[in-house]
Structure formats: C-alpha cells, structure tokens
CSV table of C-alpha atoms in Angstrom, one decimal:
chain,number,residue,atom,x,y,z
B,160,UNK,CA,-34.0,28.6,-5.1
B,161,UNK,CA,-34.4,26.2,-8.1
B,162,UNK,CA,-32.6,22.8,-7.9
B,163,UNK,CA,-29.2,22.6,-9.7
B,164,UNK,CA,-29.1,21.4,-13.3
B,165,UNK,CA,-28.6,17.7,-13.1
B,166,UNK,CA,-25.3,16.3,-14.2
B,167,UNK,CA,-25.4,14.0,-17.2
B,168,UNK,CA,-24.0,10.5,-16.3
B,169,UNK,CA,-23.5,8.2,-19.2
B,170,UNK,CA,-22.7,4.5,-18.6
B,171,UNK,CA,-21.4,2.6,-21.6
B,172,UNK,CA,-22.4,-1.1,-22.0
B,173,UNK,CA,-22.0,-3.6,-24.8
B,174,UNK,CA,-22.7,-7.3,-25.5
B,175,UNK,CA,-20.8,-9.3,-22.8
B,176,UNK,CA,-20.3,-6.5,-20.3
B,177,UNK,CA,-20.4,-7.3,-16.6
B,178,UNK,CA,-23.9,-6.4,-15.4
B,179,UNK,CA,-22.7,-5.1,-12.0
B,180,UNK,CA,-20.2,-2.7,-13.7
B,181,UNK,CA,-23.3,-1.0,-15.1
B,182,UNK,CA,-25.9,-1.4,-12.4
B,183,UNK,CA,-23.5,-0.8,-9.4
B,184,UNK,CA,-22.5,2.8,-10.3
B,185,UNK,CA,-26.1,3.5,-11.6
B,186,UNK,CA,-27.5,2.6,-8.1
B,187,UNK,CA,-25.0,4.9,-6.4
B,188,UNK,CA,-25.9,7.9,-8.5
B,189,UNK,CA,-29.6,7.1,-8.1
B,190,UNK,CA,-29.1,6.9,-4.4
B,191,UNK,CA,-27.6,10.4,-4.4
B,192,UNK,CA,-30.8,11.6,-6.2
B,193,UNK,CA,-32.9,10.0,-3.4
B,194,UNK,CA,-30.7,11.6,-0.7
B,195,UNK,CA,-31.0,15.0,-2.3
B,196,UNK,CA,-34.7,14.7,-2.9
B,197,UNK,CA,-34.3,15.9,-6.5
B,198,UNK,CA,-32.5,14.9,-9.7
B,199,UNK,CA,-28.8,15.7,-9.1
B,200,UNK,CA,-27.8,13.2,-11.8
B,201,UNK,CA,-29.5,12.3,-15.0
B,202,UNK,CA,-28.6,8.7,-15.8
B,203,UNK,CA,-28.3,7.0,-19.2
B,204,UNK,CA,-27.0,3.6,-20.2
B,205,UNK,CA,-25.9,3.6,-23.8
B,206,UNK,CA,-24.7,1.1,-26.4
B,207,UNK,CA,-24.1,0.8,-30.1
B,208,UNK,CA,-27.1,-1.6,-30.3
B,209,UNK,CA,-30.2,0.0,-28.9
B,210,UNK,CA,-32.6,-2.1,-26.8
B,211,UNK,CA,-31.9,-5.1,-24.6
B,212,UNK,CA,-28.1,-5.7,-24.5
B,213,UNK,CA,-27.0,-9.1,-23.1
B,214,UNK,CA,-24.4,-9.0,-20.3
B,215,UNK,CA,-21.9,-11.8,-19.7
B,216,UNK,CA,-24.2,-13.4,-17.1
B,217,UNK,CA,-27.2,-13.3,-19.5
B,218,UNK,CA,-29.0,-10.4,-17.8
B,219,UNK,CA,-30.2,-8.0,-20.5
B,220,UNK,CA,-29.9,-4.2,-20.0
B,221,UNK,CA,-32.1,-1.8,-21.9
B,222,UNK,CA,-29.7,0.7,-23.6
B,223,UNK,CA,-30.2,4.0,-25.3
B,224,UNK,CA,-28.3,5.0,-28.5
B,225,UNK,CA,-24.9,6.6,-28.2
B,226,UNK,CA,-25.6,10.2,-27.4
B,227,UNK,CA,-24.1,13.4,-28.9
B,228,UNK,CA,-25.2,15.5,-25.9
B,229,UNK,CA,-22.7,17.1,-23.5
B,230,UNK,CA,-21.6,14.6,-20.8
B,231,UNK,CA,-20.6,15.3,-17.3
B,232,UNK,CA,-19.4,11.8,-16.2
B,233,UNK,CA,-18.6,9.1,-18.7
B,234,UNK,CA,-18.3,5.6,-17.3
B,235,UNK,CA,-17.2,2.6,-19.3
B,236,UNK,CA,-18.1,-0.9,-18.0
B,237,UNK,CA,-15.8,-3.9,-18.2
B,238,UNK,CA,-16.6,-7.6,-18.8
B,239,UNK,CA,-15.9,-10.6,-20.9
B,240,UNK,CA,-17.0,-8.8,-24.0
B,241,UNK,CA,-14.5,-6.0,-23.8
B,242,UNK,CA,-12.1,-7.5,-26.3
B,243,UNK,CA,-14.8,-7.7,-28.9
B,244,UNK,CA,-15.9,-4.2,-28.0
B,245,UNK,CA,-12.4,-2.9,-28.6
B,246,UNK,CA,-12.9,-4.0,-32.3
B,247,UNK,CA,-16.2,-2.2,-32.5
B,248,UNK,CA,-15.1,0.9,-34.6
B,249,UNK,CA,-18.4,2.7,-34.0
B,250,UNK,CA,-18.1,2.4,-30.3
B,251,UNK,CA,-14.4,3.2,-30.1
B,252,UNK,CA,-14.8,6.2,-32.4
B,253,UNK,CA,-17.7,7.5,-30.3
B,254,UNK,CA,-15.8,7.0,-27.1
B,255,UNK,CA,-12.9,8.9,-28.4
B,256,UNK,CA,-15.2,11.8,-29.3
B,257,UNK,CA,-17.3,11.6,-26.1
B,258,UNK,CA,-14.3,11.6,-23.8
B,259,UNK,CA,-13.2,14.9,-25.2
B,260,UNK,CA,-16.6,16.5,-24.2
B,261,UNK,CA,-16.9,15.0,-20.8
B,262,UNK,CA,-15.9,16.6,-17.5
B,263,UNK,CA,-14.5,13.3,-16.2
B,264,UNK,CA,-14.0,9.8,-17.6
B,265,UNK,CA,-14.0,6.6,-15.7
B,266,UNK,CA,-13.8,2.8,-16.3
B,267,UNK,CA,-14.9,-0.1,-14.2
B,268,UNK,CA,-12.7,-3.3,-14.2
B,269,UNK,CA,-11.6,-4.2,-17.7
B,270,UNK,CA,-13.4,-1.2,-19.1
B,271,UNK,CA,-9.9,0.3,-18.9
B,272,UNK,CA,-9.1,-1.6,-22.1
B,273,UNK,CA,-11.5,0.7,-23.9
B,274,UNK,CA,-9.9,3.8,-22.4
B,275,UNK,CA,-6.6,2.5,-23.5
B,276,UNK,CA,-7.9,1.9,-27.0
B,277,UNK,CA,-8.5,5.7,-27.4
B,278,UNK,CA,-5.2,6.6,-25.8
B,279,UNK,CA,-6.5,7.8,-22.4
B,280,UNK,CA,-4.1,5.6,-20.4
B,281,UNK,CA,-0.9,6.7,-22.0
B,282,UNK,CA,1.6,8.0,-19.5
B,283,UNK,CA,-1.0,7.6,-16.7
B,284,UNK,CA,-1.3,5.4,-13.6
B,285,UNK,CA,-4.3,3.1,-13.9
B,286,UNK,CA,-5.8,0.0,-12.4
B,287,UNK,CA,-8.1,-2.8,-13.4
B,288,UNK,CA,-9.2,-6.2,-12.0
B,289,UNK,CA,-6.1,-7.9,-10.5
B,290,UNK,CA,-6.5,-10.9,-12.8
B,291,UNK,CA,-6.4,-8.6,-15.9
B,292,UNK,CA,-3.6,-6.2,-14.8
B,293,UNK,CA,-0.7,-8.0,-16.7
B,294,UNK,CA,-2.9,-8.2,-19.8
B,295,UNK,CA,-3.6,-4.5,-19.6
B,296,UNK,CA,0.0,-3.6,-19.2
B,297,UNK,CA,1.0,-5.8,-22.2
B,298,UNK,CA,-1.8,-4.2,-24.4
B,299,UNK,CA,-0.9,-0.7,-23.5
B,300,UNK,CA,2.8,-0.4,-22.6
B,301,UNK,CA,2.6,3.4,-22.3
B,302,UNK,CA,0.3,3.0,-19.3
B,303,UNK,CA,1.5,2.5,-15.7
B,304,UNK,CA,-0.7,-0.3,-14.4
B,305,UNK,CA,-0.9,-0.8,-10.7
B,306,UNK,CA,-2.9,-3.9,-9.8
B,307,UNK,CA,-3.6,-3.2,-6.2
B,308,UNK,CA,-5.7,0.0,-5.7
B,309,UNK,CA,-9.5,-0.3,-5.6
B,310,UNK,CA,-9.6,2.8,-7.8
B,311,UNK,CA,-7.1,5.4,-9.1
B,312,UNK,CA,-7.4,9.0,-10.4
B,313,UNK,CA,-4.7,10.2,-12.8
B,314,UNK,CA,-6.4,12.4,-15.4
B,315,UNK,CA,-9.0,9.6,-15.8
B,316,UNK,CA,-10.6,7.4,-13.2
B,317,UNK,CA,-10.0,3.6,-13.3
B,318,UNK,CA,-11.2,1.0,-10.9
B,319,UNK,CA,-10.7,-2.7,-9.9
B,320,UNK,CA,-13.2,-5.4,-10.7
B,321,UNK,CA,-17.0,-5.6,-10.4
B,322,UNK,CA,-18.0,-4.2,-7.0
B,323,UNK,CA,-15.1,-1.7,-7.2
B,324,UNK,CA,-17.3,0.3,-9.6
B,325,UNK,CA,-19.5,1.1,-6.6
B,326,UNK,CA,-16.5,2.3,-4.6
B,327,UNK,CA,-15.5,4.5,-7.5
B,328,UNK,CA,-19.0,5.9,-7.9
B,329,UNK,CA,-19.2,6.7,-4.2
B,330,UNK,CA,-16.0,8.7,-4.5
B,331,UNK,CA,-17.4,10.6,-7.5
B,332,UNK,CA,-20.5,11.4,-5.5
B,333,UNK,CA,-18.5,12.5,-2.5
B,334,UNK,CA,-16.5,14.9,-4.8
B,335,UNK,CA,-19.8,16.3,-6.2
B,336,UNK,CA,-22.2,16.3,-3.3
B,337,UNK,CA,-20.0,15.9,-0.2
B,338,UNK,CA,-19.1,13.2,2.2
B,339,UNK,CA,-22.5,13.2,4.0
B,340,UNK,CA,-24.3,12.3,0.8
B,341,UNK,CA,-21.8,9.6,-0.2
B,342,UNK,CA,-21.7,8.2,3.3
B,343,UNK,CA,-25.5,7.9,3.5
B,344,UNK,CA,-25.7,6.1,0.1
B,345,UNK,CA,-22.9,3.8,1.2
B,346,UNK,CA,-24.9,2.9,4.3
B,347,UNK,CA,-28.0,2.2,2.2
B,348,UNK,CA,-25.9,-0.1,0.1
B,349,UNK,CA,-24.2,-1.7,3.2
B,350,UNK,CA,-20.8,-0.7,1.8
B,351,UNK,CA,-17.7,0.9,3.1
B,352,UNK,CA,-17.4,4.5,2.0
B,353,UNK,CA,-13.7,3.9,1.6
B,354,UNK,CA,-12.9,0.2,1.6
B,355,UNK,CA,-9.8,-0.6,3.7
B,356,UNK,CA,-6.9,-2.3,1.9
B,357,UNK,CA,-6.4,-2.9,-1.8
B,358,UNK,CA,-7.3,-5.7,-4.3
B,359,UNK,CA,-4.5,-8.0,-3.0
B,360,UNK,CA,-6.7,-9.1,-0.1
B,361,UNK,CA,-9.2,-10.5,-2.6
B,362,UNK,CA,-6.7,-11.9,-5.1
B,363,UNK,CA,-6.2,-15.6,-5.6
B,364,UNK,CA,-3.2,-17.3,-3.9
B,365,UNK,CA,0.3,-17.0,-5.4
B,366,UNK,CA,0.7,-18.8,-8.7
B,367,UNK,CA,3.5,-18.7,-11.2
B,368,UNK,CA,4.3,-20.8,-14.2
B,369,UNK,CA,6.9,-23.5,-13.3
B,370,UNK,CA,10.4,-22.1,-13.6
B,371,UNK,CA,12.4,-23.4,-16.5
B,372,UNK,CA,15.7,-23.6,-14.5
B,373,UNK,CA,16.0,-26.9,-12.8
B,374,UNK,CA,17.6,-25.6,-9.7
B,375,UNK,CA,15.0,-22.9,-9.2
B,376,UNK,CA,12.2,-25.4,-9.8
B,377,UNK,CA,13.6,-27.6,-7.0
B,378,UNK,CA,13.7,-24.6,-4.7
B,379,UNK,CA,10.2,-23.4,-5.6
B,380,UNK,CA,8.7,-26.8,-5.0
B,381,UNK,CA,10.4,-27.0,-1.6
B,382,UNK,CA,9.0,-23.6,-0.6
B,383,UNK,CA,5.5,-24.5,-1.7
B,384,UNK,CA,5.7,-27.9,0.2
B,385,UNK,CA,6.7,-26.1,3.5
B,386,UNK,CA,6.2,-22.3,3.5
B,387,UNK,CA,7.1,-22.3,7.2
B,388,UNK,CA,10.4,-24.0,6.7
B,389,UNK,CA,13.9,-22.6,7.0
B,390,UNK,CA,14.3,-20.6,3.7
B,391,UNK,CA,17.2,-18.2,4.2
B,392,UNK,CA,19.0,-17.1,1.0
B,393,UNK,CA,22.0,-19.3,1.8
B,394,UNK,CA,19.8,-22.3,2.4
B,395,UNK,CA,17.9,-21.9,-0.8
B,396,UNK,CA,21.1,-21.3,-2.8
B,397,UNK,CA,22.6,-24.5,-1.5
B,398,UNK,CA,19.5,-26.4,-2.4
B,399,UNK,CA,19.8,-25.0,-6.0
B,400,UNK,CA,23.6,-25.8,-6.0
B,401,UNK,CA,24.3,-22.1,-6.8
B,402,UNK,CA,26.1,-19.2,-5.2
B,403,UNK,CA,23.8,-16.9,-3.2
B,404,UNK,CA,24.4,-14.0,-5.5
B,405,UNK,CA,23.8,-16.0,-8.7
B,406,UNK,CA,20.8,-17.8,-7.2
B,407,UNK,CA,19.2,-14.5,-6.2
B,408,UNK,CA,19.6,-13.1,-9.7
B,409,UNK,CA,18.3,-16.1,-11.5
B,410,UNK,CA,15.4,-16.7,-9.1
B,411,UNK,CA,14.3,-13.1,-9.5
B,412,UNK,CA,14.3,-13.3,-13.3
B,413,UNK,CA,12.4,-16.6,-13.2
B,414,UNK,CA,9.8,-15.8,-10.6
B,415,UNK,CA,9.5,-12.0,-10.9
B,416,UNK,CA,10.2,-11.6,-7.2
B,417,UNK,CA,13.2,-11.9,-5.0
B,418,UNK,CA,13.6,-15.1,-3.0
B,419,UNK,CA,12.8,-13.3,0.3
B,420,UNK,CA,9.7,-11.7,-1.1
B,421,UNK,CA,8.5,-14.9,-2.7
B,422,UNK,CA,8.8,-16.8,0.6
B,423,UNK,CA,6.9,-14.0,2.3
B,424,UNK,CA,4.1,-14.2,-0.3
B,425,UNK,CA,3.8,-18.0,0.2
B,426,UNK,CA,3.7,-17.5,4.0
B,427,UNK,CA,1.0,-14.8,3.8
B,428,UNK,CA,-1.1,-17.1,1.6
B,429,UNK,CA,-0.7,-20.0,4.1
B,430,UNK,CA,-1.7,-17.6,6.9
B,431,UNK,CA,-4.7,-16.4,4.9
B,432,UNK,CA,-6.0,-20.0,4.6
B,433,UNK,CA,-5.6,-20.6,8.4
B,434,UNK,CA,-7.2,-17.3,9.3
B,435,UNK,CA,-10.2,-18.0,6.9
B,436,UNK,CA,-10.7,-21.6,8.0
B,437,UNK,CA,-9.9,-21.9,11.7
B,438,UNK,CA,-10.0,-20.2,15.0
B,439,UNK,CA,-6.3,-20.3,16.0
B,440,UNK,CA,-4.9,-17.1,17.6
B,441,UNK,CA,-3.0,-14.7,15.4
B,442,UNK,CA,0.2,-15.7,17.3
B,443,UNK,CA,-0.4,-19.4,16.7
B,444,UNK,CA,-0.9,-18.7,13.0
B,445,UNK,CA,2.2,-16.6,12.8
B,446,UNK,CA,4.3,-19.4,14.4
B,447,UNK,CA,2.8,-22.1,12.2
B,448,UNK,CA,3.4,-20.2,9.0
B,449,UNK,CA,7.0,-19.3,9.7
B,450,UNK,CA,6.8,-15.7,10.6
B,451,UNK,CA,8.1,-16.2,14.1
B,452,UNK,CA,6.1,-13.4,15.7
B,453,UNK,CA,2.6,-11.9,15.2
B,454,UNK,CA,4.2,-8.5,14.6
B,455,UNK,CA,6.3,-9.8,11.7
B,456,UNK,CA,3.2,-11.4,10.2
B,457,UNK,CA,1.3,-8.1,10.7
B,458,UNK,CA,3.9,-6.1,8.8
B,459,UNK,CA,3.9,-8.7,6.0
B,460,UNK,CA,0.1,-8.5,5.7
B,461,UNK,CA,0.2,-4.7,5.6
B,462,UNK,CA,2.8,-4.8,2.9
B,463,UNK,CA,1.0,-7.3,0.7
B,464,UNK,CA,-2.7,-6.9,1.5
B,465,UNK,CA,-3.0,-3.5,3.0
B,466,UNK,CA,-4.8,-4.9,6.1
B,467,UNK,CA,-3.7,-6.5,9.4
B,468,UNK,CA,-4.2,-10.2,10.1
B,469,UNK,CA,-7.0,-9.6,12.6
B,470,UNK,CA,-8.9,-7.3,10.2
B,471,UNK,CA,-8.4,-9.9,7.4
B,472,UNK,CA,-9.9,-12.6,9.6
B,473,UNK,CA,-12.9,-10.4,10.5
B,474,UNK,CA,-13.6,-9.9,6.8
B,475,UNK,CA,-13.0,-13.3,5.4
B,476,UNK,CA,-13.3,-15.9,8.2
B,477,UNK,CA,-15.8,-18.7,7.4
B,478,UNK,CA,-16.6,-19.0,11.1
B,479,UNK,CA,-17.4,-15.4,12.0
B,480,UNK,CA,-21.1,-14.9,12.6
B,481,UNK,CA,-22.8,-11.8,11.4
B,482,UNK,CA,-23.7,-9.4,14.2
B,483,UNK,CA,-27.1,-7.7,14.3
B,484,UNK,CA,-27.0,-4.3,12.6
B,485,UNK,CA,-27.5,-1.2,14.8
B,486,UNK,CA,-31.0,0.1,14.1
B,487,UNK,CA,-31.7,3.5,15.7
B,488,UNK,CA,-28.5,5.2,14.3
B,489,UNK,CA,-29.0,4.2,10.7
B,490,UNK,CA,-30.6,6.6,8.3
B,491,UNK,CA,-33.8,5.4,6.7
B,492,UNK,CA,-33.9,5.2,2.9
B,493,UNK,CA,-36.6,7.5,1.5
B,494,UNK,CA,-38.4,4.5,-0.2
B,495,UNK,CA,-38.5,2.6,3.1
B,496,UNK,CA,-39.7,5.6,4.9
B,497,UNK,CA,-42.6,6.1,2.5
B,498,UNK,CA,-43.5,2.4,2.8
B,499,UNK,CA,-43.7,2.6,6.5
B,500,UNK,CA,-45.7,5.7,6.6
C-alpha cells in the first residue's frame, strides 16, 4: 500500500518572530515523519520576505515565499515583531485568504494577534503568553481570552508562549497519527505529552499597579509586607477605616480581585519562593505562609496553578538533583539507531 499523501504544514514567520515558535512545532512534525518512516508532513516556513528572516534573538530562518497551494495546517508564530507584522498588509491579506483554505489554523504565543487581525478570534476562547493576555483582550474585545491554558481549541488553535508551541504541535500530531506517535516524539524531545497544570505555574509573582485609594494602598502594603499575617475581611476593612462591605467593593475594583483572593495569591507566591529555594516540608511552608494546613495550601495551589505544592517543588526547586534517565525502556530515535549501527 502506498504511503498516505503528506499533509501540508505551513509555519508563518516574519522579522522579529520568536525562533522557537517556528522551530519547536517544526521539530515535532519532523519527528512524526521520523517515527512513521515516511513523509507524513510536508513542512514549509514562509514569510513575505524570502530568504533569511531575522528572529527576535538574531537567529535567521530561511523562509519560502507565501504559498497559494492548499494548506492542511497553518501555524502562525509569535514574537516581539508581531505588532509590526499586524501592519504588514501583504501578510495579513495572505493570512486571511490562507486561513480559509486550511483544514486547521493555529497560533503560538503572540501569533494570536495575527489571528485576531483577520477576525479569527471573534467570539472564541483563546490564549496567548500570560504576559500578553491583557493586551490581546484589549486589542480584540470580541475574543474571550483565557491566560491560563497551555493551549486551547475553539474553532482555531491558540497556545501559550514559546515552548507551548511544542505542546500544541504534539496534540495536533496525536490527533492525526495517534497517541503512540505523539508520545514517542515527546520522549525524543524530553517533553510531557500533556504538560500538567497551566501557565500560572510559570507566571511571574503577583504585581498590580499601586491602588489610587489611600486606604486600599495601606492595606495592600500591609499584605505584601506580611502575607502570612491575620488578614480577615474585618481586619483589613478596619485598617482601611471602611465598612467591610464598602471595603470589599472598593478593593475589588482597585485590585481586580476580592480581598480574600488577593491574600491567597500573595500567600501562594510566598510559598512558591520557599518551595523553590529551600528544603522545608510542605507542612512547614504552609504554616509559614499563613495557610494553616498543608491541605489548605494544596487547594490554593490547585486553584491558582493547577498543580499541588509537592509537584511544584519537584518541577521548580533549585535544590532538586536530576535523576538518571531510564535507558532500556526508552525508544531509540531513528537517527541515533543508524549512528550506532
């Protein structure tokens, strides 16, 4: 039986794109070809300017011209140059036309801004890098932006920042070729097939602009100075010289979070730091950061980060030593197999 006709995967780049947004998905689809032993995917990187296209890190990627051929999977990279790319009428016009003739459309990181530019995010849930989510929501108010998922599918595929393009591509390969193929490629890349938790676990600590209300500013400074302190609604309201009801309303408007949720976020951030830097027990960290019990802290971590404290420590602790990888159970990449033969 002849091999199946390869699916056309077109990855869009431009000056100032993030290199890994392009090369990450490219490596996943290339890995699927290696797994299959034939060309399941035909890969092309395209741009409005043909030849070496500079990425934001300075790496140059050799790009083909924008294609008019049928496309199976269209992937748009993100990067620092995306805002200039939104003003590239040739690119935006081509993208609008190409999306209509593609079986599926995806973006990596801030590539979502280009999908929004051609109306593909309107009325749809989407995601992007956690640091760009507010900007995306402001630019495209008809989109429903969720800053936490690693990737989302709602008519179009969107993903979080940089390495999340690999997660997304693995899911696309799993849809096409099955879990066995995607799992093997993930092993070759030393990646999770499905990464546990969302973007929140990688996000920077809580930061908000200083509140304009004097009483709320006093309260926020007190919470930051001692996240583990006594911060009940009544205590915070008294500190602000306001009634609890009025305080709760004003605080939520100023800080975009209820007082209880804001205190919990600060305590989770304090616990993250202790878990990353030290070797205290989870119970000790929970007590030191004001949670009272390890179970209370575990529930807060799951709500905010999608992972439990112990799993967070395993992933991010500076003191955890890498363990030797198991050898005999790992599949050998075809290239390595040929080199050893």
